[in-house]
Coordinates of C-alpha atoms in Angstrom, one line a residue:
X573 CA 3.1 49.9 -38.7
X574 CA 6.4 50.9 -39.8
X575 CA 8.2 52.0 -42.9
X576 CA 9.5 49.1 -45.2
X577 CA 10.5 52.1 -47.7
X578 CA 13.3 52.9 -46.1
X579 CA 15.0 49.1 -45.9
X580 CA 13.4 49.1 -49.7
X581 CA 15.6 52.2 -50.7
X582 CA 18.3 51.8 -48.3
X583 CA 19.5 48.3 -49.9
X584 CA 18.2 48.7 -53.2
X585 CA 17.6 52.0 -54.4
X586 CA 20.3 54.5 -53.0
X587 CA 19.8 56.2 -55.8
X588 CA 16.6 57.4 -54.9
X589 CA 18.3 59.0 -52.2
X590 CA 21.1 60.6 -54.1
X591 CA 18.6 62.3 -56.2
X592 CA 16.5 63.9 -53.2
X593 CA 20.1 65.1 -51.9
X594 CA 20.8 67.1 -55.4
X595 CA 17.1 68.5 -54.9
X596 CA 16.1 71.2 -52.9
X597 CA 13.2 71.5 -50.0
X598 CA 11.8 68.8 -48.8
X599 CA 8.1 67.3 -49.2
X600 CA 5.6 68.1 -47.1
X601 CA 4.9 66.3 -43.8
X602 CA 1.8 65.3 -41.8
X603 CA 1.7 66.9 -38.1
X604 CA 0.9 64.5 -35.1
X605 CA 0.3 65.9 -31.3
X606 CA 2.6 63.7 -28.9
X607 CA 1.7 64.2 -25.5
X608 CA 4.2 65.1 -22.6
X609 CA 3.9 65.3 -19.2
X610 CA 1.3 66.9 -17.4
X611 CA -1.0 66.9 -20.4
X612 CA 1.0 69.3 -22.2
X613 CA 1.8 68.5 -25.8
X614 CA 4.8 68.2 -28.5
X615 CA 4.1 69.2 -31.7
X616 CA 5.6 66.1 -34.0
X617 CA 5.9 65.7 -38.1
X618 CA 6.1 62.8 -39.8
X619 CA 8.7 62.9 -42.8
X620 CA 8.5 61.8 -46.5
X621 CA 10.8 58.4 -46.1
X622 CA 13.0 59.6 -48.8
X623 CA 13.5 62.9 -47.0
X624 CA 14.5 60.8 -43.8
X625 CA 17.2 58.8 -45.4
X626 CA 18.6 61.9 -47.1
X627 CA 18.4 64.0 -43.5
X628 CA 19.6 61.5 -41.7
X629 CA 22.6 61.2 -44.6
X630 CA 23.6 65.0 -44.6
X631 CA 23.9 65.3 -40.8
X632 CA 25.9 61.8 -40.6
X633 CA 28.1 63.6 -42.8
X634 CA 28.6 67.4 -40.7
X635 CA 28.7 64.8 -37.5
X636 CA 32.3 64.7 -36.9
X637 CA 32.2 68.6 -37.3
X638 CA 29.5 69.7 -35.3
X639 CA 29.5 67.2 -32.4
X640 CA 33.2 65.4 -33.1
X641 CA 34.2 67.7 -30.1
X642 CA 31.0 67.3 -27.3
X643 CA 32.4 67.2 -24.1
X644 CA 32.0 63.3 -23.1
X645 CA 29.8 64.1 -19.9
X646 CA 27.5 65.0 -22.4
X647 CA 25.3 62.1 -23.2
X648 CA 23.0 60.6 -25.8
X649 CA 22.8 61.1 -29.2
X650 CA 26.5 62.0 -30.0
X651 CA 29.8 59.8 -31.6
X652 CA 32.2 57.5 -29.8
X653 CA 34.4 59.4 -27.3
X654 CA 37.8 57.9 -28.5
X655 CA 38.5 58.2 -32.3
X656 CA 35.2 59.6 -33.3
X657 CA 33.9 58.9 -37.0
X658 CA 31.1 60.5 -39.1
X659 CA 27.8 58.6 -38.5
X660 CA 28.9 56.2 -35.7
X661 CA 27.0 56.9 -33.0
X662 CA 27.2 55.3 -29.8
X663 CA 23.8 53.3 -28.6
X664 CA 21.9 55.6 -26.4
X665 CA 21.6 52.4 -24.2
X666 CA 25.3 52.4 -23.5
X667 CA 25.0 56.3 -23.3
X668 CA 22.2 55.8 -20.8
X669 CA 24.4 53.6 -18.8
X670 CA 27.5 55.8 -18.4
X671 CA 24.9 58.8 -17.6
X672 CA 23.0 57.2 -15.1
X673 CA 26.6 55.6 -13.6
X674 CA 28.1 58.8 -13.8
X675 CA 24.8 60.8 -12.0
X676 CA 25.3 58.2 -9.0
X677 CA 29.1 59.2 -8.3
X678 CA 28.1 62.8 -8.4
X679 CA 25.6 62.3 -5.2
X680 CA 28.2 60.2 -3.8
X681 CA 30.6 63.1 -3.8
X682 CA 28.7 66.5 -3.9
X683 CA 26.7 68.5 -1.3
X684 CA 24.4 70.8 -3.6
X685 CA 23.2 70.4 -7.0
X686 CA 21.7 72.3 -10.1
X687 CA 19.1 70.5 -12.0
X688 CA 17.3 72.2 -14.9
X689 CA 16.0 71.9 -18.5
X690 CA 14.8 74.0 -21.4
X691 CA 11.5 74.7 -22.6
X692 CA 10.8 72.8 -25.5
X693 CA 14.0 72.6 -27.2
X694 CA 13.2 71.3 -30.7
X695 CA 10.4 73.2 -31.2
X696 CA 12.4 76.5 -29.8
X697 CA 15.5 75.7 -31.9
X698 CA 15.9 78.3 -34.2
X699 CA 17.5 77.7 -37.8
X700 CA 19.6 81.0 -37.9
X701 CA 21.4 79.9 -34.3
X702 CA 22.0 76.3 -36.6
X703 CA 22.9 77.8 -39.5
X704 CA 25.6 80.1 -37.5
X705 CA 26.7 77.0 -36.0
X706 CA 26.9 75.1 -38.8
X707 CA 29.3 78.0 -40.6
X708 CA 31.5 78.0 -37.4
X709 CA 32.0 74.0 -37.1
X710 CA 32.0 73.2 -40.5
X711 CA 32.1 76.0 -42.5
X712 CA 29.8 76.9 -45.7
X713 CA 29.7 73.3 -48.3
X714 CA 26.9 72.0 -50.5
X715 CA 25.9 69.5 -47.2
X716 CA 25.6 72.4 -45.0
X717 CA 23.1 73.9 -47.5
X718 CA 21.1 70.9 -48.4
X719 CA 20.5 70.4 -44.7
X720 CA 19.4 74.1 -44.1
X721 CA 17.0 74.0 -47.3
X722 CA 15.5 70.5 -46.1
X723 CA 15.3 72.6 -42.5
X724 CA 13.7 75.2 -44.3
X725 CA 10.8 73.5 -46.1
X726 CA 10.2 71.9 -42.5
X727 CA 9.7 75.0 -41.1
X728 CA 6.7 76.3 -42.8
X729 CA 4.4 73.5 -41.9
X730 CA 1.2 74.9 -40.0
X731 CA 1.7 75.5 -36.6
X732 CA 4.7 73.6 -36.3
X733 CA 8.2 75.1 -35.3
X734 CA 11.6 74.4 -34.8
X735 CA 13.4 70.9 -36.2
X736 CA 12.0 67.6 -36.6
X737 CA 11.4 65.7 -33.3
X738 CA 12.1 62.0 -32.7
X739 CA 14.2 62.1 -35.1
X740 CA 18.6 61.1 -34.3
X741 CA 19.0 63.6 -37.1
X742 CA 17.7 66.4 -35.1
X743 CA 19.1 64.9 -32.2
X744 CA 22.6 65.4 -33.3
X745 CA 21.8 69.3 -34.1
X746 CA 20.6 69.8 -30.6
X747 CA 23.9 68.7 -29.4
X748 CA 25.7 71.2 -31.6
X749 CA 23.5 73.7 -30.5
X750 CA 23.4 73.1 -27.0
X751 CA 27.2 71.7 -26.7
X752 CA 27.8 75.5 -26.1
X753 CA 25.9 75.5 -23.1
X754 CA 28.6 73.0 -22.0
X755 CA 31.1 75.5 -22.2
X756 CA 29.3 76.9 -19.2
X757 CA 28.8 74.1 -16.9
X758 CA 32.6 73.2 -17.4
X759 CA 33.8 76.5 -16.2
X760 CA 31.6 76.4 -13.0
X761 CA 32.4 72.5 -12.2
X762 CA 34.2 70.5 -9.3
X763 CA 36.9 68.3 -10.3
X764 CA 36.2 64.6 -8.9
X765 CA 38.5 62.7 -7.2
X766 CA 41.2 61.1 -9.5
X767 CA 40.0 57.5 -9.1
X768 CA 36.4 58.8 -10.6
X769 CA 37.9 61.5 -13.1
X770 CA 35.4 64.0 -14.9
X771 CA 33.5 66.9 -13.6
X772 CA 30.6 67.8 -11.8
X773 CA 27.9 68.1 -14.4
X774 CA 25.9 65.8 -16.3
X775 CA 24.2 66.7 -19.9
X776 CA 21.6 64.4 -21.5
X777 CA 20.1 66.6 -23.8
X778 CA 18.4 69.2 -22.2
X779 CA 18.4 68.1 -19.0
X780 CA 21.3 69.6 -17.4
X781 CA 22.7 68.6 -13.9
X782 CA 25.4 70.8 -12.3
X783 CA 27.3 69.4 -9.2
X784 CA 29.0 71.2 -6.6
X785 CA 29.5 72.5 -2.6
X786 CA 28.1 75.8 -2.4
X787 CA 24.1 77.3 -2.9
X788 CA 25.1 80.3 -4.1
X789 CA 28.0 79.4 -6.7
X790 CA 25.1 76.9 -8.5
X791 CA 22.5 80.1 -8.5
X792 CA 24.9 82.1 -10.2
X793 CA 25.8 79.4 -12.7
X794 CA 21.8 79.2 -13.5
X795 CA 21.9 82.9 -14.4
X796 CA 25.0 82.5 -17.1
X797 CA 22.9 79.0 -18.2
X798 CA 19.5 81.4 -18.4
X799 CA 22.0 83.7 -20.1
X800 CA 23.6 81.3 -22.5
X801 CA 20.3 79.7 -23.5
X802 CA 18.5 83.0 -24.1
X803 CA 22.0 83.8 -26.4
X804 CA 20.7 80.8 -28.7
X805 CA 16.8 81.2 -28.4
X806 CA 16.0 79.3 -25.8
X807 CA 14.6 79.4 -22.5
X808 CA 15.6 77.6 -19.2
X809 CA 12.0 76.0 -18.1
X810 CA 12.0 77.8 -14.6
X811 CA 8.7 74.8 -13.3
X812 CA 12.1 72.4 -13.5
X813 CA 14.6 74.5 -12.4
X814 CA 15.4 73.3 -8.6
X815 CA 18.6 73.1 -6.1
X816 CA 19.0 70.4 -4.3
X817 CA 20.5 69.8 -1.1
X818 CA 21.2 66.6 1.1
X819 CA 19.0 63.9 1.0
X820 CA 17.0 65.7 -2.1
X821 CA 20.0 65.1 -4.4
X822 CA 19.8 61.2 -3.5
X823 CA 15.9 61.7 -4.1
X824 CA 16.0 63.4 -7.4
X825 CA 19.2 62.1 -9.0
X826 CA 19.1 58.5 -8.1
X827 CA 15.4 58.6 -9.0
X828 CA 17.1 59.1 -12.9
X829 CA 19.4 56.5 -12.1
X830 CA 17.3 53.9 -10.9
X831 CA 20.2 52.1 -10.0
X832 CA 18.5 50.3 -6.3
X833 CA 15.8 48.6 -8.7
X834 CA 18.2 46.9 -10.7
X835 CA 20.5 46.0 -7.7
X836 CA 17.6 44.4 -6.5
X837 CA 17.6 41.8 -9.5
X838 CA 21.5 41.0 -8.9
X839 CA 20.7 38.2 -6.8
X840 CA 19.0 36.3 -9.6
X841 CA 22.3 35.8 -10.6
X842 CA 23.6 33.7 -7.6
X843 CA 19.7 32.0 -8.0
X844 CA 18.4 33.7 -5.1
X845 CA 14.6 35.4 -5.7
X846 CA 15.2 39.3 -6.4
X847 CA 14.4 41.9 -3.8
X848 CA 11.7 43.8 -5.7
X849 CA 10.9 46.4 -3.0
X850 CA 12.7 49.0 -4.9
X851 CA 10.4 48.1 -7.5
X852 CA 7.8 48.5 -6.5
X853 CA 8.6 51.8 -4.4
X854 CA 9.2 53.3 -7.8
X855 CA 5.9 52.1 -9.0
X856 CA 4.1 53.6 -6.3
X857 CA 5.3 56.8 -6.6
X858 CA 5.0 57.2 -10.4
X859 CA 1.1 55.8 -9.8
X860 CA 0.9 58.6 -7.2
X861 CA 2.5 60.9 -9.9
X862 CA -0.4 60.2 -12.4
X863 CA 0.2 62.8 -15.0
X864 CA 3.4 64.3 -13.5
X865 CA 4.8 61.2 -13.4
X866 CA 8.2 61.1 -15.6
X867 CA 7.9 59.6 -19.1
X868 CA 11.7 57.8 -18.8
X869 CA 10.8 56.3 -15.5
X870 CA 7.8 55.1 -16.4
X871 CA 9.3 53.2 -19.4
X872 CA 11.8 52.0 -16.8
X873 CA 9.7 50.6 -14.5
X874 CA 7.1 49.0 -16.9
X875 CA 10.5 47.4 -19.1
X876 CA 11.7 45.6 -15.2
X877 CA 8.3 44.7 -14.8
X878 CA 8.2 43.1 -18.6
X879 CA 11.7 41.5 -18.1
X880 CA 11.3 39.9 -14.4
X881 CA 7.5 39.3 -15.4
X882 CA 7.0 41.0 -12.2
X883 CA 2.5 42.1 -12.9
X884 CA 1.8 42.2 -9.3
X885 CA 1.7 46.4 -9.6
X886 CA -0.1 46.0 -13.3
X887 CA -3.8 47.3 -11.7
X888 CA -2.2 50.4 -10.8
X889 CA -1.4 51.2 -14.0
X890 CA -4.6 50.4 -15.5
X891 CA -6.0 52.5 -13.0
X892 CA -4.2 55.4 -13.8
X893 CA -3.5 55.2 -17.1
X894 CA -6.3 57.4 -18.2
X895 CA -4.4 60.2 -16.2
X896 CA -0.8 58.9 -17.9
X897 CA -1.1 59.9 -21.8
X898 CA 2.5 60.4 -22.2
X899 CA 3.2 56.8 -21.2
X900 CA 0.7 55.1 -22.9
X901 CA 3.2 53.3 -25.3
X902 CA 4.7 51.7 -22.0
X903 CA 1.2 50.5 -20.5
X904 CA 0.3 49.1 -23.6
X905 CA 3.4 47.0 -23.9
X906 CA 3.0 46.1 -20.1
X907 CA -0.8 45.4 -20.1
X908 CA -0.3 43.1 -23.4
X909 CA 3.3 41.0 -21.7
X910 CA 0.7 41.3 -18.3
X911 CA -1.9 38.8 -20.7
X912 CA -4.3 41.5 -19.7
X913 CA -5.1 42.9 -22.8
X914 CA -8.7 40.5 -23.1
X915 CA -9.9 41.3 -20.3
X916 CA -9.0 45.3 -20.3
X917 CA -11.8 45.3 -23.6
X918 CA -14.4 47.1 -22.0
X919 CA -12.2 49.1 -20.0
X920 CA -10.3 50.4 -23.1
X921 CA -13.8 51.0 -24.7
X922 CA -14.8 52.8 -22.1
X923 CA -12.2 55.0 -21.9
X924 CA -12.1 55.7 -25.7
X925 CA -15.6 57.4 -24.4
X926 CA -14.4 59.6 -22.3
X927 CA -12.6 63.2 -22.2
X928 CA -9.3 61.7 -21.3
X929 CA -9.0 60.4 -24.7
X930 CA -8.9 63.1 -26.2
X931 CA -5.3 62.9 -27.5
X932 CA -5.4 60.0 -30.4
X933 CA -1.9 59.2 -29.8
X934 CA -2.6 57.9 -26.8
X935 CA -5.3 55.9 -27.5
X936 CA -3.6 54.6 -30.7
X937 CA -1.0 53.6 -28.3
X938 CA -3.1 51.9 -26.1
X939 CA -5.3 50.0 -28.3
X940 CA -1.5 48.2 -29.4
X941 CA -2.5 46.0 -26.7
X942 CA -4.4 43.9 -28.8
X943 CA -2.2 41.4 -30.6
X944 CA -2.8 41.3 -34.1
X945 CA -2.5 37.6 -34.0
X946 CA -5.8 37.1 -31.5
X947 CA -8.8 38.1 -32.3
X948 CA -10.5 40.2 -29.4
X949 CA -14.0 41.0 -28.1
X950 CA -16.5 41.8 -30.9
X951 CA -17.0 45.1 -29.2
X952 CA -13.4 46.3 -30.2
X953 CA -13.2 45.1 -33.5
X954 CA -16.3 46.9 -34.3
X955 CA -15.3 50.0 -32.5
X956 CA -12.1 49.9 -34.5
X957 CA -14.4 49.4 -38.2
X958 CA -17.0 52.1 -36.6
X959 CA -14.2 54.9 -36.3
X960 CA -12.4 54.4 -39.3
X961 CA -15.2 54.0 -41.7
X962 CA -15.9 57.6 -39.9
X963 CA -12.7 59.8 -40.9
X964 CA -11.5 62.2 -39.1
X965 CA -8.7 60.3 -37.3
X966 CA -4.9 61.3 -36.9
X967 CA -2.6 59.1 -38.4
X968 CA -1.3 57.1 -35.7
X969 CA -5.0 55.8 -35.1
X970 CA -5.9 55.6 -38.6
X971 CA -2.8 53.3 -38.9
X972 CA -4.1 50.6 -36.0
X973 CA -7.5 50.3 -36.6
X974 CA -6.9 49.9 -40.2
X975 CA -4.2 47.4 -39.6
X976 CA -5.6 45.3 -36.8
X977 CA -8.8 45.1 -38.6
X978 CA -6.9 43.6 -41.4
X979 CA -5.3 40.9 -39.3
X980 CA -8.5 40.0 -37.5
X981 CA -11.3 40.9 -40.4
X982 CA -9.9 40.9 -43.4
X983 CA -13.6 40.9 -45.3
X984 CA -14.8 43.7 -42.9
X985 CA -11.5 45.5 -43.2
X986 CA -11.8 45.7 -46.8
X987 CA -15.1 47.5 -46.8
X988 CA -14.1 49.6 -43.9
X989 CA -11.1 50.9 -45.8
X990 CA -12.9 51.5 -49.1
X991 CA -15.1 53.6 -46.7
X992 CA -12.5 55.1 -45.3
X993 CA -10.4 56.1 -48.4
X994 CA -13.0 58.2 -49.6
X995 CA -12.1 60.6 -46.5
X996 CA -8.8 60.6 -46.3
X997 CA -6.9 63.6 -47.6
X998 CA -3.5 63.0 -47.0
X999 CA -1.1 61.4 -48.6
X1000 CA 0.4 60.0 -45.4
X1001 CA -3.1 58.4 -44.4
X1002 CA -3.7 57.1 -47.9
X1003 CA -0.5 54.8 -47.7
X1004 CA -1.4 53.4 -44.3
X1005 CA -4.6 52.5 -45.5
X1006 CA -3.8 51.0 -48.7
X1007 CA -1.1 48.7 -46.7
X1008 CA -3.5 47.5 -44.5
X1009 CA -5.8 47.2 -47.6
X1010 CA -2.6 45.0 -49.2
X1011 CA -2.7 43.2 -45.8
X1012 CA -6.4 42.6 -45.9
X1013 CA -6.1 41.0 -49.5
X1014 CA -7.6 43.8 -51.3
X1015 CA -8.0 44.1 -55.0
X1016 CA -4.0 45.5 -56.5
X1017 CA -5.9 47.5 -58.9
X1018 CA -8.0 49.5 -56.3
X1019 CA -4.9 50.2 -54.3
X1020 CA -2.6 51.5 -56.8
X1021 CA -5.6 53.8 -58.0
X1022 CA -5.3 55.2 -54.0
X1023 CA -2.1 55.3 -53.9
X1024 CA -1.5 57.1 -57.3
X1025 CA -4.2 59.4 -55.9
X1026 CA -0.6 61.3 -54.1
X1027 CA 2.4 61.7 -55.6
X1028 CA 3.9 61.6 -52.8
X1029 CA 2.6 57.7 -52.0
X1030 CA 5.0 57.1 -55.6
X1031 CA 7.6 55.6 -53.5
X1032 CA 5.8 53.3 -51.7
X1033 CA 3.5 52.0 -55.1
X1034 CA 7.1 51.4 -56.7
X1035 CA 8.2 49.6 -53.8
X1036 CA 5.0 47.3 -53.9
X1037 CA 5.3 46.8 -57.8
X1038 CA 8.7 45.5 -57.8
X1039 CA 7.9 43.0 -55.0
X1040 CA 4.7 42.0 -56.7
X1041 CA 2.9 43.4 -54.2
X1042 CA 4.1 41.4 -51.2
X1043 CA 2.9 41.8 -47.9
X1044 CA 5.6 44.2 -46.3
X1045 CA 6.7 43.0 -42.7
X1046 CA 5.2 44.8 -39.4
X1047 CA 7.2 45.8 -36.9
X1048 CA 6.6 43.1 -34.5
X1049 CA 6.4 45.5 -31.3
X1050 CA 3.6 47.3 -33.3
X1051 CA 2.4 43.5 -34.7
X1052 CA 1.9 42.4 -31.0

């Protein structure tokens, strides 16, 4: 659905933001269970707008001091290399780029390889190892504190831990924390050849890639990683932890890279058809994945299938996609570019039925499919009125049923909603409701009375009073 608060503040009332800066805390946020790989799950918040903009502020601010420095093999997430500035980040698509270029030399040139991660970063991060870090890059200031206090507050949510995930903000405290990890892979590195420069390791997050020529000199760098990690609270996820020799390297590494599918789309360029066998090799083998299949490759594959309108692979997917929870965002996209999304009605119904949808994320993410602009099957739009008139739904699902059924029936929505107000006890899921309500051409004095019903939904009832109540803009990827 999105957040027009934030453009709302950001262009016309900084000052909102200023004053949550001079605060202290934050205000409270509403949990949401993302799934991962393998059915396992990451326990995500979703933050107060205001206390976005004023994170996001504060840590633009330390950026220069806490990741000014990173070593440039590590990518994602961090400032320009040359001449780096506070708050100018480099796209993660150009990051991605010189990671997955970079990966490919390394196999080109190295016999063995390290590849590991860490169990659950954000949610293992722990705020005395940032604090510590924080007072050794950038020393004790009024920003430094405002950040921990904001960190603080975050921290006592129910059964949450750690920082804030999916957020660049946390992103760029990960890198401080695990930049010293870095420190590590440098010392036990190969120097490439001069024509190549750089090192033998690889950093995108925390997934951590160390080149080299001998087995044994890459075990004992694992044990000072384990050893480094455990030094800041964290843990090196031994299920990921493998050495690679020979042709495994190629396998695993290039696998990241993907770099055969897209050389299989240079010939468009000359107007020859595209060689989509490595394509559709990759889309086999995640299929045959199912659940382990990687989340990044998945949203690879799926984006070169949406690109080259390449949907000869797309009844795969729907076949597994039960099994692929973690990737449902991608499927959806895929199955709704695929013009599938009609005719996958009963099948979605059907799945919503069974115990593979049991994580609401998923299915939220699935049932994006359908296009707010066209009206599906009956069937759905009455399974979408049926569950939200029921309560009881997380917010990302609360947020499309209310929403689509606005855009397809905006009389039915309105009753739905007024149903489903009366069960709603969080200020998060109030405010998507009354939006869709707004959306639906619902009565302004019945949603200011919801809205009001929070004072943490303030924000967004000002923003909707000074633009006479306008219709805020969907994000058109969650539009359709």
């Amino acid at each position: 659905m999105g957040w027009p608060e934030l453009d709302w503040v950001a262009k016309k009332h900084k000052e909102l933001v200023f004053a949550r800066l001079k605060a202290s805390g934050a205000r409270s946020v509403s949990p949401i269970d993302v799934p991962k790989e393998n059915f396992m799950i990451r326990p995500a918040v979703v933050i107060d707008p205001v206390d976005r903009l004023a994170y996001q502020a504060l840590t633009d601010r330390l950026s220069k001091s806490v990741i000014g420095e990173m070593h440039r093999q590590a990518y994602g997430w961090r400032l320009h290399v040359k001449d780096p500035k506070p708050g100018a980040y480099s796209t993660n698509d150009a990051q991605w780029e010189l990671y997955r270029n970079h990966l490919s030399a390394l196999v080109a040139n190295f016999e063995v390889a390290l590849k590991t991660d860490v169990v659950s970063c954000f949610a293992s991060l722990r705020l005395d190892v940032i604090a510590d870090e924080f007072y050794a890059r950038a020393g004790s200031s009024a920003v430094v504190e405002r950040t921990l206090s904001m960190l603080e507050s975050w921290e006592k949510a129910p059964n949450r831990s750690g920082i804030p995930q999916r957020s660049l903000a946390s992103a760029v405290l990960g890198n401080m924390v695990l930049s010293r990890i870095d420190d590590i892979l440098k010392y036990h590195a190969k120097p490439m050849s001069p024509a190549e420069a750089g090192l033998s390791f690889a950093r995108w997050m925390d997934d951590i890639w160390l080149f080299g020529s001998d087995a044994g000199d890459l075990r004992s760098a694992q044990i000072e990683i384990q050893d480094g990690l455990q030094a800041l609270g964290l843990h090196i996820n031994t299920g990921k932890t493998k050495l690679l020799e020979g042709s495994e390297i190629a396998d695993h590494a290039l696998n990241v890279a993907h770099s055969a599918v897209d050389d299989g789309f240079l010939s468009l360029i000359a107007g020859k058809p595209a060689d989509t066998g490595p394509l559709d090799e990759l889309v086999e083998k995640l299929l045959a994945e199912k659940e382990e299949a990687s989340r990044t490759s998945i949203k690879f594959a799926t984006k070169r299938m949406r690109e080259h309108k390449h949907f000869s692979k797309v009844d795969g997917f729907v076949d597994v996609a039960p099994r692929m929870p973690h990737a449902a965002d991608a499927l959806a996209r895929l199955f709704r570019d695929a013009d599938r999304a009609n005719e996958l009605a009963s099948w979605y119904l059907e799945y919503r039925s069974t115990p593979w949808a049991k994580l609401q994320w998923s299915s939220a993410q699935l049932g994006t499919m359908f296009s707010s602009s066209v009206r599906p099957q009956v069937e759905v739009v009455d399974h979408f009125a049926e569950i939200l008139s029921a309560g009881g739904l997380s917010l990302p699902m609360a947020a499309l049923a209310a929403q689509r059924l606005a855009s397809w029936d905006a009389s039915k929505a309105r009753a739905v909603i007024s149903e489903a107000v009366k069960k709603s006890d969080s200020a998060l899921q109030r405010r998507v409701l009354a939006l869709a309500a707004l959306h639906a051409d619902h009565n302004r004095t019945i949603i200011k009375k919801w809205l009001n019903d929070f004072e943490e939904n303030s924000l967004t009832l000002e923003m909707l009073k000074e633009t006479n109540f306008k219709k805020p803009k969907l994000k058109p990827d969650f539009e359709g």
